[in-house]
Structures are given as C-alpha cells and as structure tokens.
Amino acid sequence: MQSWFRPLAIAVAASLPLVAQANDRLSVYAWAEYLPDSVLTDFTKETGVRVDYATFDSNEALYAKLKLLQTSGASESYDLIFPSSYMLSKMAREGMLTPLDKSKLPHLEQLEPSLLDREFDPGNRFSVPYAFGSTAIAVNRDELADAEITSWQDLWSGQWQGQLMLTDDIRENFQMALLTLGHSANSREPAEIKAAYDKLVTLQDNVLLYNSDNPRMPYVAGEVSLGLIWSDQAYKTQQDGMPLEYVYPEEGAIFWVDSAAIPANAKSVDAAHQFIDFLMRPEIAARIIQELGIAVPNQGAKALLPAEVADNQVLFPSGDIVAKGHFQDDLGDEVLAVYEEHWVRLRSN
C-alpha cells in the first residue's frame, strides 16, 4: 500500500511517527480507509489531541516498522496500532505492547462478548477488538454474469488465466490453498505448507496482480472481475452501485479480527486510551460502520443501524457462515518462518 495521509485539520504524518509532547498528539498506524476523517476530526475537537495518521499494507509491514523503532533506540514511536489477531499474539509474546488500563475504557461493555477474551489475547490484556470481517471471493456480475463461482477451487480453473486479483497477504493465500487441499487453514505441518505452496504455484498463470493497498480498486477500475477481497471493501463497492457479488466459498471463508493496541514505547498512552474508548462509543462505531463499511463488533452501534445495514450478510454474516469459516491463529515464529520462506519464493517467481 502506498502510504497516504489524512488532510483536514489532522496533522500530516511522515513515514515515521512524529515526536510530540506526550498526549498532545496521537500517532496512529493503521490500515487505509480504516478510520473516517470525521471521526478523527471530532476526536481532536473534543480532546484537543491532534491525530497523525499513517498506514501500513500488511501485518508484516506493521511488525517490521514497530520492531525497528523499538530496537533501534529511535525517539519516534507510534501510540496506537491495529494488528490482526495472529500478529497481535506475536507482538504480545515479544513484549512489544503495553497492557491496557481497563478503568480508562468505560465503553468496553459495548463490545460483542463473543469476540472478547479470545485465545489471541486472553482477558484482553493488550487489546480490544476494533473490526472483524472476512476474506472471500469477489465476482463482478456485469462482466461474469453466468460464471458459477462457489469455491476457492474454482479460482484454479484455466478459464481465468491472467484475470485474478489476490490479496498481497501471506496467510490469506496459504489459507485458501490449504483449504482446497482439505487441510487446516492454520496448518503447522511443513509438508502441508509445502503442498499449499505447490498449489499456489499452479495458480500463478491465473494471477494478474496482488493488491492489499486498496483491494476494491482493481474491480472498480475494471482491471479485474474475479479474485479475493475483504468484506468491508466488498460492501463499500456494492454501496457505490457496482454489482460485485461477495461469495462465501464452500470450503469456508477466512475470518479475521483487528484490534486496537498500544505499543510498549508509546509516548501518548493516556491519549491512546481516550481514543480507543472514543471509538467504542455506540454512535461513533455506528458512524464508522456506515461510512466505511467496516464491521465493528459493537452491540450498541448495531442497534443504531438501519435494518438493511444491520442485516447485511457481507458485513454481518449469519452464524452458519461464521461457524463454517476459519479464523487466523497465531502459528508461532518457527512455523511462520516456513510460510514466509515459501511466500518469498512464490512472489519472486
């Protein structure tokens, strides 16, 4: 993802976070199209805390930047980050995060209980869930009106040569391949990981591009009509009027949870707590859902949504779809290194 930065009254972020008086400015490192400008502006108006916002395009990029800042003695730091569940576990294990002060988070009670106290952060010691969603298959029905796409395996069909877009994400690509082989989406077995790599190699002739910067844009621009997409991006594209079908594959979709967490070297810890609690207010969470199409696990917010949003199966899938899906587990450093080795080989071909 190309780094892009918020305009308006929000401070412009550089490639590294800014050094500022603690709690006067908040340095946020997050995904693109992840926090509405209006929410950031309103937080600044209410608290006087200016928000510097920079983006990353993968959990691995987030980890690498944060690790560099924490081990190099740099004076810069980020105050708030939004890792996915498996990366959150890794960061907590390596001492990269600050424990949360729950007394400063009165709106924590608004969150969906089923996403609290999960295995990736027992007791929510280091994080609170901000967003959840899935990765599944996008089909532009203007271009592929009659295409029968029901499974991950369908993407391997020779008719899609040079036509697919995949997310530029290690875990999602390997999970997709593992599921087509009948293996666990969170396999720790080297032989199964190698088999998934071999399976992905056979898909390369069908792949036109990888994109995790803004995965909906290649569909909107007409570059591709079939491939992977995140649920929030699919929803936003549909709301813009494009007939993009979001297909939950027969093998099960890939589900993820992104959480708000405070780095161990954060300067503005109090402001970070303020902002986390601000995001958990039902009216703020409802605005995020409606403006960005991000599924925020906030019970109070869902009650404020129009029925057509609250009942939307892209944003809020049924229990059956979730039960059939596969959440991303923390695999541990040794296993992740095996995935990374194969991923580098795959992407360098």
mmCIF file of C-alpha atoms in Angstrom:
data_model
loop_
_atom_site.group_PDB
_atom_site.id
_atom_site.type_symbol
_atom_site.label_atom_id
_atom_site.label_comp_id
_atom_site.label_asym_id
_atom_site.label_seq_id
_atom_site.Cartn_x
_atom_site.Cartn_y
_atom_site.Cartn_z
ATOM 1 C CA MET A 1 0.000 0.000 0.000
ATOM 2 C CA GLN A 2 1.243 3.435 -0.833
ATOM 3 C CA SER A 3 1.249 5.490 2.353
ATOM 4 C CA TRP A 4 -1.399 8.187 2.245
ATOM 5 C CA PHE A 5 -2.236 10.723 4.889
ATOM 6 C CA ARG A 6 -5.277 12.480 6.259
ATOM 7 C CA PRO A 7 -5.962 16.099 5.244
ATOM 8 C CA LEU A 8 -8.417 18.428 7.000
ATOM 9 C CA ALA A 9 -7.340 19.626 10.452
ATOM 10 C CA ILE A 10 -5.443 16.428 11.116
ATOM 11 C CA ALA A 11 -1.681 16.628 11.150
ATOM 12 C CA VAL A 12 0.148 15.159 8.205
ATOM 13 C CA ALA A 13 2.114 12.031 9.138
ATOM 14 C CA ALA A 14 5.552 11.332 7.767
ATOM 15 C CA SER A 15 6.978 7.906 7.017
ATOM 16 C CA LEU A 16 7.990 7.730 10.653
ATOM 17 C CA PRO A 17 5.804 8.872 13.538
ATOM 18 C CA LEU A 18 6.317 12.338 14.868
ATOM 19 C CA VAL A 19 7.950 13.220 18.150
ATOM 20 C CA ALA A 20 5.491 15.280 20.170
ATOM 21 C CA GLN A 21 4.571 16.342 23.657
ATOM 22 C CA ALA A 22 3.033 13.258 25.266
ATOM 23 C CA ASN A 23 -0.761 13.187 24.974
ATOM 24 C CA ASP A 24 -0.931 16.393 22.895
ATOM 25 C CA ARG A 25 -0.661 14.356 19.705
ATOM 26 C CA LEU A 26 -1.585 10.793 18.916
ATOM 27 C CA SER A 27 0.381 8.844 16.323
ATOM 28 C CA VAL A 28 -1.853 6.188 14.766
ATOM 29 C CA TYR A 29 -0.583 3.415 12.478
ATOM 30 C CA ALA A 30 -3.420 1.585 10.748
ATOM 31 C CA TRP A 31 -4.859 0.245 7.504
ATOM 32 C CA ALA A 32 -6.096 2.500 4.697
ATOM 33 C CA GLU A 33 -9.778 3.544 4.688
ATOM 34 C CA TYR A 34 -9.983 2.402 8.288
ATOM 35 C CA LEU A 35 -10.995 5.462 10.294
ATOM 36 C CA PRO A 36 -13.271 8.195 8.911
ATOM 37 C CA ASP A 37 -11.830 11.684 8.675
ATOM 38 C CA SER A 38 -14.885 12.972 10.532
ATOM 39 C CA VAL A 39 -14.200 10.683 13.490
ATOM 40 C CA LEU A 40 -10.587 11.815 13.745
ATOM 41 C CA THR A 41 -11.603 15.451 13.466
ATOM 42 C CA ASP A 42 -14.318 15.121 16.116
ATOM 43 C CA PHE A 43 -11.870 13.454 18.487
ATOM 44 C CA THR A 44 -9.479 16.376 18.068
ATOM 45 C CA LYS A 45 -12.271 18.902 18.637
ATOM 46 C CA GLU A 46 -13.383 17.163 21.814
ATOM 47 C CA THR A 47 -9.992 16.440 23.363
ATOM 48 C CA GLY A 48 -7.538 18.849 21.763
ATOM 49 C CA VAL A 49 -5.372 15.867 20.794
ATOM 50 C CA ARG A 50 -4.116 16.056 17.210
ATOM 51 C CA VAL A 51 -4.007 12.803 15.285
ATOM 52 C CA ASP A 52 -1.107 11.862 13.000
ATOM 53 C CA TYR A 53 -2.271 9.011 10.767
ATOM 54 C CA ALA A 54 -0.033 6.737 8.700
ATOM 55 C CA THR A 55 -0.895 3.460 7.003
ATOM 56 C CA PHE A 56 0.592 0.012 6.504
ATOM 57 C CA ASP A 57 -0.401 -2.588 3.925
ATOM 58 C CA SER A 58 0.265 -5.810 5.828
ATOM 59 C CA ASN A 59 0.672 -7.107 9.349
ATOM 60 C CA GLU A 60 4.247 -7.983 8.491
ATOM 61 C CA ALA A 61 4.989 -4.373 7.499
ATOM 62 C CA LEU A 62 3.446 -3.188 10.767
ATOM 63 C CA TYR A 63 5.572 -5.619 12.749
ATOM 64 C CA ALA A 64 8.790 -4.711 10.942
ATOM 65 C CA LYS A 65 8.310 -0.961 11.449
ATOM 66 C CA LEU A 66 7.370 -1.303 15.112
ATOM 67 C CA LYS A 67 10.230 -3.705 15.809
ATOM 68 C CA LEU A 68 12.701 -1.329 14.191
ATOM 69 C CA LEU A 69 11.502 1.604 16.280
ATOM 70 C CA GLN A 70 11.617 -0.398 19.498
ATOM 71 C CA THR A 71 15.057 -1.922 18.998
ATOM 72 C CA SER A 72 16.952 0.943 17.365
ATOM 73 C CA GLY A 73 16.657 3.472 20.162
ATOM 74 C CA ALA A 74 14.653 5.775 17.897
ATOM 75 C CA SER A 75 12.941 8.716 19.550
ATOM 76 C CA GLU A 76 9.906 8.265 17.301
ATOM 77 C CA SER A 77 7.058 5.986 18.260
ATOM 78 C CA TYR A 78 3.515 5.050 17.376
ATOM 79 C CA ASP A 79 0.870 5.384 20.065
ATOM 80 C CA LEU A 80 -1.866 3.192 18.636
ATOM 81 C CA ILE A 81 -1.796 0.301 16.174
ATOM 82 C CA PHE A 82 -4.352 -2.092 14.691
ATOM 83 C CA PRO A 83 -2.842 -5.566 14.150
ATOM 84 C CA SER A 84 -4.800 -8.654 13.162
ATOM 85 C CA SER A 85 -5.214 -11.375 15.752
ATOM 86 C CA TYR A 86 -2.257 -13.579 14.829
ATOM 87 C CA MET A 87 0.153 -10.635 14.751
ATOM 88 C CA LEU A 88 -1.236 -9.258 17.992
ATOM 89 C CA SER A 89 -0.341 -12.544 19.706
ATOM 90 C CA LYS A 90 3.187 -12.396 18.327
ATOM 91 C CA MET A 91 3.696 -8.812 19.457
ATOM 92 C CA ALA A 92 2.358 -9.517 22.940
ATOM 93 C CA ARG A 93 4.613 -12.546 23.255
ATOM 94 C CA GLU A 94 7.647 -10.438 22.334
ATOM 95 C CA GLY A 95 6.866 -7.678 24.828
ATOM 96 C CA MET A 96 6.012 -5.123 22.158
ATOM 97 C CA LEU A 97 2.699 -3.983 23.688
ATOM 98 C CA THR A 98 1.534 -2.015 26.737
ATOM 99 C CA PRO A 99 -1.135 -3.595 28.981
ATOM 100 C CA LEU A 100 -4.417 -1.699 28.817
ATOM 101 C CA ASP A 101 -5.863 0.166 31.779
ATOM 102 C CA LYS A 102 -9.497 -1.020 31.671
ATOM 103 C CA SER A 103 -10.546 1.723 34.100
ATOM 104 C CA LYS A 104 -9.986 4.164 31.237
ATOM 105 C CA LEU A 105 -12.226 2.197 28.865
ATOM 106 C CA PRO A 106 -15.790 2.525 30.209
ATOM 107 C CA HIS A 107 -17.325 1.713 26.812
ATOM 108 C CA LEU A 108 -15.682 -1.713 26.713
ATOM 109 C CA GLU A 109 -19.021 -3.153 27.824
ATOM 110 C CA GLN A 110 -20.480 -2.205 24.431
ATOM 111 C CA LEU A 111 -18.413 -4.791 22.561
ATOM 112 C CA GLU A 112 -19.668 -8.129 21.307
ATOM 113 C CA PRO A 113 -18.846 -10.674 24.067
ATOM 114 C CA SER A 114 -18.065 -13.470 21.591
ATOM 115 C CA LEU A 115 -15.012 -11.529 20.370
ATOM 116 C CA LEU A 116 -13.666 -10.763 23.841
ATOM 117 C CA ASP A 117 -11.274 -12.966 25.808
ATOM 118 C CA ARG A 118 -10.214 -14.871 22.692
ATOM 119 C CA GLU A 119 -7.171 -17.103 22.543
ATOM 120 C CA PHE A 120 -5.118 -14.444 20.756
ATOM 121 C CA ASP A 121 -5.401 -12.101 23.787
ATOM 122 C CA PRO A 122 -6.779 -13.823 26.908
ATOM 123 C CA GLY A 123 -8.619 -11.366 29.104
ATOM 124 C CA ASN A 124 -7.991 -8.629 26.534
ATOM 125 C CA ARG A 125 -4.903 -7.665 28.453
ATOM 126 C CA PHE A 126 -3.341 -5.857 25.494
ATOM 127 C CA SER A 127 -6.152 -5.098 23.073
ATOM 128 C CA VAL A 128 -9.797 -4.508 22.310
ATOM 129 C CA PRO A 129 -11.370 -5.680 19.034
ATOM 130 C CA TYR A 130 -11.984 -2.828 16.621
ATOM 131 C CA ALA A 131 -13.145 -4.608 13.478
ATOM 132 C CA PHE A 132 -13.924 -8.067 12.246
ATOM 133 C CA GLY A 133 -14.556 -9.351 8.779
ATOM 134 C CA SER A 134 -13.734 -11.958 6.223
ATOM 135 C CA THR A 135 -11.789 -12.575 3.065
ATOM 136 C CA ALA A 136 -13.744 -14.291 0.320
ATOM 137 C CA ILE A 137 -14.335 -14.144 -3.440
ATOM 138 C CA ALA A 138 -15.425 -11.113 -5.458
ATOM 139 C CA VAL A 139 -17.290 -11.546 -8.747
ATOM 140 C CA ASN A 140 -18.201 -8.617 -10.992
ATOM 141 C CA ARG A 141 -21.572 -9.755 -12.315
ATOM 142 C CA ASP A 142 -21.576 -7.130 -15.079
ATOM 143 C CA GLU A 143 -18.649 -8.957 -16.657
ATOM 144 C CA LEU A 144 -19.189 -12.515 -15.392
ATOM 145 C CA ALA A 145 -22.957 -12.806 -15.317
ATOM 146 C CA ASP A 146 -23.052 -16.573 -15.839
ATOM 147 C CA ALA A 147 -19.865 -17.666 -14.080
ATOM 148 C CA GLU A 148 -20.501 -20.321 -11.433
ATOM 149 C CA ILE A 149 -18.152 -19.472 -8.589
ATOM 150 C CA THR A 150 -18.864 -21.302 -5.350
ATOM 151 C CA SER A 151 -15.475 -22.388 -4.001
ATOM 152 C CA TRP A 152 -11.839 -21.433 -3.623
ATOM 153 C CA GLN A 153 -11.028 -24.261 -6.012
ATOM 154 C CA ASP A 154 -12.951 -22.524 -8.803
ATOM 155 C CA LEU A 155 -10.202 -19.895 -8.988
ATOM 156 C CA TRP A 156 -7.830 -22.557 -10.341
ATOM 157 C CA SER A 157 -9.901 -23.047 -13.495
ATOM 158 C CA GLY A 158 -7.915 -22.471 -16.677
ATOM 159 C CA GLN A 159 -10.588 -20.111 -17.993
ATOM 160 C CA TRP A 160 -9.324 -17.412 -15.611
ATOM 161 C CA GLN A 161 -5.780 -17.231 -16.996
ATOM 162 C CA GLY A 162 -4.316 -13.783 -16.340
ATOM 163 C CA GLN A 163 -7.545 -12.497 -14.802
ATOM 164 C CA LEU A 164 -7.393 -12.894 -10.998
ATOM 165 C CA MET A 165 -6.542 -10.460 -8.248
ATOM 166 C CA LEU A 166 -5.264 -11.878 -4.970
ATOM 167 C CA THR A 167 -4.601 -10.012 -1.753
ATOM 168 C CA ASP A 168 -0.913 -9.456 -1.067
ATOM 169 C CA ASP A 169 -1.144 -11.396 2.181
ATOM 170 C CA ILE A 170 0.819 -14.494 3.200
ATOM 171 C CA ARG A 171 -1.765 -16.002 5.489
ATOM 172 C CA GLU A 172 -4.784 -15.462 3.268
ATOM 173 C CA ASN A 173 -3.157 -17.000 0.205
ATOM 174 C CA PHE A 174 -1.888 -20.033 2.071
ATOM 175 C CA GLN A 175 -5.167 -20.485 3.930
ATOM 176 C CA MET A 176 -7.025 -20.516 0.626
ATOM 177 C CA ALA A 177 -4.683 -23.153 -0.807
ATOM 178 C CA LEU A 178 -4.694 -25.264 2.362
ATOM 179 C CA LEU A 179 -8.489 -25.359 2.351
ATOM 180 C CA THR A 180 -8.617 -26.571 -1.257
ATOM 181 C CA LEU A 181 -6.341 -29.444 -0.194
ATOM 182 C CA GLY A 182 -8.537 -30.380 2.748
ATOM 183 C CA HIS A 183 -6.011 -29.227 5.356
ATOM 184 C CA SER A 184 -6.477 -26.926 8.321
ATOM 185 C CA ALA A 185 -6.393 -23.257 7.366
ATOM 186 C CA ASN A 186 -3.933 -22.843 10.247
ATOM 187 C CA SER A 187 -1.730 -25.813 9.447
ATOM 188 C CA ARG A 188 1.561 -26.083 11.307
ATOM 189 C CA GLU A 189 2.757 -29.086 9.298
ATOM 190 C CA PRO A 190 5.713 -28.323 6.989
ATOM 191 C CA ALA A 191 4.584 -30.931 4.456
ATOM 192 C CA GLU A 192 1.116 -29.399 4.244
ATOM 193 C CA ILE A 193 2.548 -25.894 3.949
ATOM 194 C CA LYS A 194 4.796 -27.098 1.112
ATOM 195 C CA ALA A 195 1.789 -28.700 -0.588
ATOM 196 C CA ALA A 196 -0.080 -25.395 -0.317
ATOM 197 C CA TYR A 197 2.912 -23.612 -1.845
ATOM 198 C CA ASP A 198 2.917 -26.069 -4.748
ATOM 199 C CA LYS A 199 -0.806 -25.485 -5.169
ATOM 200 C CA LEU A 200 -0.288 -21.711 -5.261
ATOM 201 C CA VAL A 201 2.429 -22.127 -7.884
ATOM 202 C CA THR A 202 -0.159 -23.750 -10.152
ATOM 203 C CA LEU A 203 -2.411 -20.712 -9.680
ATOM 204 C CA GLN A 204 0.157 -18.168 -10.850
ATOM 205 C CA ASP A 205 -0.837 -18.305 -14.523
ATOM 206 C CA ASN A 206 -4.274 -17.082 -13.487
ATOM 207 C CA VAL A 207 -2.988 -14.209 -11.339
ATOM 208 C CA LEU A 208 -2.891 -10.757 -12.896
ATOM 209 C CA LEU A 209 -1.956 -8.841 -9.755
ATOM 210 C CA TYR A 210 -1.699 -8.796 -5.966
ATOM 211 C CA ASN A 211 -3.179 -5.890 -4.030
ATOM 212 C CA SER A 212 -3.582 -5.173 -0.339
ATOM 213 C CA ASP A 213 -3.322 -1.408 -0.696
ATOM 214 C CA ASN A 214 -6.994 -0.983 -1.521
ATOM 215 C CA PRO A 215 -8.257 -4.306 -2.904
ATOM 216 C CA ARG A 216 -11.544 -2.988 -4.232
ATOM 217 C CA MET A 217 -9.946 -0.529 -6.639
ATOM 218 C CA PRO A 218 -8.856 -3.035 -9.339
ATOM 219 C CA TYR A 219 -12.505 -4.139 -9.533
ATOM 220 C CA VAL A 220 -13.790 -0.566 -9.644
ATOM 221 C CA ALA A 221 -11.225 0.358 -12.315
ATOM 222 C CA GLY A 222 -12.179 -2.632 -14.450
ATOM 223 C CA GLU A 223 -8.745 -4.236 -14.225
ATOM 224 C CA VAL A 224 -10.179 -7.470 -12.840
ATOM 225 C CA SER A 225 -13.586 -9.073 -12.392
ATOM 226 C CA LEU A 226 -12.703 -12.013 -10.169
ATOM 227 C CA GLY A 227 -10.488 -12.697 -7.179
ATOM 228 C CA LEU A 228 -10.117 -12.074 -3.467
ATOM 229 C CA ILE A 229 -11.475 -9.155 -1.492
ATOM 230 C CA TRP A 230 -12.127 -8.170 2.113
ATOM 231 C CA SER A 231 -15.726 -7.965 3.270
ATOM 232 C CA ASP A 232 -15.582 -4.274 4.153
ATOM 233 C CA GLN A 233 -14.205 -3.392 0.729
ATOM 234 C CA ALA A 234 -16.827 -5.540 -0.980
ATOM 235 C CA TYR A 235 -19.587 -3.835 0.974
ATOM 236 C CA LYS A 236 -18.331 -0.363 0.124
ATOM 237 C CA THR A 237 -18.100 -1.269 -3.565
ATOM 238 C CA GLN A 238 -21.662 -2.578 -3.521
ATOM 239 C CA GLN A 239 -22.847 0.610 -1.807
ATOM 240 C CA ASP A 240 -21.236 2.585 -4.615
ATOM 241 C CA GLY A 241 -23.541 0.773 -7.038
ATOM 242 C CA MET A 242 -21.252 -1.852 -8.551
ATOM 243 C CA PRO A 243 -22.766 -5.355 -8.923
ATOM 244 C CA LEU A 244 -19.920 -7.057 -7.085
ATOM 245 C CA GLU A 245 -21.069 -10.354 -5.607
ATOM 246 C CA TYR A 246 -19.368 -11.478 -2.403
ATOM 247 C CA VAL A 247 -19.140 -15.271 -2.426
ATOM 248 C CA TYR A 248 -18.540 -17.227 0.769
ATOM 249 C CA PRO A 249 -16.641 -20.288 -0.529
ATOM 250 C CA GLU A 250 -17.891 -23.796 0.153
ATOM 251 C CA GLU A 251 -14.644 -24.594 1.970
ATOM 252 C CA GLY A 252 -15.282 -21.680 4.331
ATOM 253 C CA ALA A 253 -14.256 -18.035 4.282
ATOM 254 C CA ILE A 254 -11.211 -16.664 6.080
ATOM 255 C CA PHE A 255 -12.213 -14.610 9.116
ATOM 256 C CA TRP A 256 -10.087 -12.066 10.932
ATOM 257 C CA VAL A 257 -10.243 -9.705 13.873
ATOM 258 C CA ASP A 258 -8.289 -6.454 14.004
ATOM 259 C CA SER A 259 -7.717 -4.955 17.437
ATOM 260 C CA ALA A 260 -6.579 -1.639 18.869
ATOM 261 C CA ALA A 261 -3.351 -1.949 20.858
ATOM 262 C CA ILE A 262 -0.784 0.398 22.386
ATOM 263 C CA PRO A 263 2.921 -0.202 21.628
ATOM 264 C CA ALA A 264 5.321 -0.629 24.538
ATOM 265 C CA ASN A 265 7.232 2.519 23.559
ATOM 266 C CA ALA A 266 4.159 4.723 23.055
ATOM 267 C CA LYS A 267 4.537 8.311 24.222
ATOM 268 C CA SER A 268 0.845 9.270 24.420
ATOM 269 C CA VAL A 269 -0.589 6.364 26.398
ATOM 270 C CA ASP A 270 -3.392 8.373 28.001
ATOM 271 C CA ALA A 271 -4.460 9.809 24.648
ATOM 272 C CA ALA A 272 -4.406 6.323 23.158
ATOM 273 C CA HIS A 273 -6.796 5.098 25.848
ATOM 274 C CA GLN A 274 -9.007 8.132 25.208
ATOM 275 C CA PHE A 275 -9.143 7.360 21.511
ATOM 276 C CA ILE A 276 -9.864 3.656 21.995
ATOM 277 C CA ASP A 277 -12.783 4.483 24.266
ATOM 278 C CA PHE A 278 -13.981 7.150 21.829
ATOM 279 C CA LEU A 279 -14.111 4.516 19.071
ATOM 280 C CA MET A 280 -16.220 2.242 21.292
ATOM 281 C CA ARG A 281 -18.992 4.796 21.773
ATOM 282 C CA PRO A 282 -22.058 3.336 20.006
ATOM 283 C CA GLU A 283 -22.757 6.459 17.962
ATOM 284 C CA ILE A 284 -19.123 6.654 16.796
ATOM 285 C CA ALA A 285 -18.951 2.941 15.997
ATOM 286 C CA ALA A 286 -22.234 3.179 14.059
ATOM 287 C CA ARG A 287 -20.802 6.045 12.013
ATOM 288 C CA ILE A 288 -17.689 4.011 11.199
ATOM 289 C CA ILE A 289 -19.841 1.099 10.038
ATOM 290 C CA GLN A 290 -21.991 3.265 7.787
ATOM 291 C CA GLU A 291 -19.240 5.483 6.389
ATOM 292 C CA LEU A 292 -16.589 2.841 5.740
ATOM 293 C CA GLY A 293 -18.461 -0.457 5.691
ATOM 294 C CA ILE A 294 -16.261 -1.859 8.447
ATOM 295 C CA ALA A 295 -17.996 -4.386 10.689
ATOM 296 C CA VAL A 296 -17.374 -3.052 14.181
ATOM 297 C CA PRO A 297 -18.301 -5.592 16.908
ATOM 298 C CA ASN A 298 -20.263 -3.089 18.962
ATOM 299 C CA GLN A 299 -23.684 -4.160 20.216
ATOM 300 C CA GLY A 300 -24.829 -0.627 20.945
ATOM 301 C CA ALA A 301 -23.801 0.525 17.477
ATOM 302 C CA LYS A 302 -25.619 -2.288 15.705
ATOM 303 C CA ALA A 303 -28.837 -1.274 17.453
ATOM 304 C CA LEU A 304 -28.491 2.184 15.872
ATOM 305 C CA LEU A 305 -28.094 0.916 12.309
ATOM 306 C CA PRO A 306 -30.807 0.792 9.636
ATOM 307 C CA ALA A 307 -32.124 -2.748 9.139
ATOM 308 C CA GLU A 308 -30.605 -3.007 5.659
ATOM 309 C CA VAL A 309 -27.159 -2.459 7.171
ATOM 310 C CA ALA A 310 -27.566 -4.493 10.359
ATOM 311 C CA ASP A 311 -28.900 -7.456 8.346
ATOM 312 C CA ASN A 312 -26.343 -7.244 5.534
ATOM 313 C CA GLN A 313 -24.671 -10.644 5.110
ATOM 314 C CA VAL A 314 -21.420 -9.186 3.786
ATOM 315 C CA LEU A 315 -20.885 -7.108 6.914
ATOM 316 C CA PHE A 316 -22.625 -9.312 9.457
ATOM 317 C CA PRO A 317 -22.735 -12.912 8.169
ATOM 318 C CA SER A 318 -25.046 -15.488 9.679
ATOM 319 C CA GLY A 319 -23.911 -17.785 12.451
ATOM 320 C CA ASP A 320 -23.770 -20.684 9.987
ATOM 321 C CA ILE A 321 -21.338 -18.845 7.726
ATOM 322 C CA VAL A 322 -19.137 -17.848 10.655
ATOM 323 C CA ALA A 323 -19.198 -21.379 12.076
ATOM 324 C CA LYS A 324 -18.034 -22.726 8.713
ATOM 325 C CA GLY A 325 -15.289 -20.120 8.471
ATOM 326 C CA HIS A 326 -11.684 -20.176 9.605
ATOM 327 C CA PHE A 327 -10.173 -17.602 11.967
ATOM 328 C CA GLN A 328 -6.454 -16.850 11.764
ATOM 329 C CA ASP A 329 -4.457 -18.383 14.622
ATOM 330 C CA ASP A 330 -1.034 -17.385 15.866
ATOM 331 C CA LEU A 331 1.238 -20.087 14.452
ATOM 332 C CA GLY A 332 4.420 -19.213 16.321
ATOM 333 C CA ASP A 333 7.636 -17.822 14.895
ATOM 334 C CA GLU A 334 9.104 -21.111 13.659
ATOM 335 C CA VAL A 335 6.029 -22.080 11.676
ATOM 336 C CA LEU A 336 5.517 -18.560 10.352
ATOM 337 C CA ALA A 337 9.101 -18.594 9.101
ATOM 338 C CA VAL A 338 8.255 -21.653 6.998
ATOM 339 C CA TYR A 339 5.329 -19.808 5.447
ATOM 340 C CA GLU A 340 7.466 -16.731 4.827
ATOM 341 C CA GLU A 341 10.181 -18.755 3.106
ATOM 342 C CA HIS A 342 7.674 -20.227 0.670
ATOM 343 C CA TRP A 343 5.940 -16.878 0.195
ATOM 344 C CA VAL A 344 9.159 -15.122 -0.784
ATOM 345 C CA ARG A 345 9.862 -17.881 -3.279
ATOM 346 C CA LEU A 346 6.343 -17.662 -4.698
ATOM 347 C CA ARG A 347 6.363 -13.885 -5.078
ATOM 348 C CA SER A 348 9.839 -13.789 -6.605
ATOM 349 C CA ASN A 349 8.861 -16.113 -9.453
#
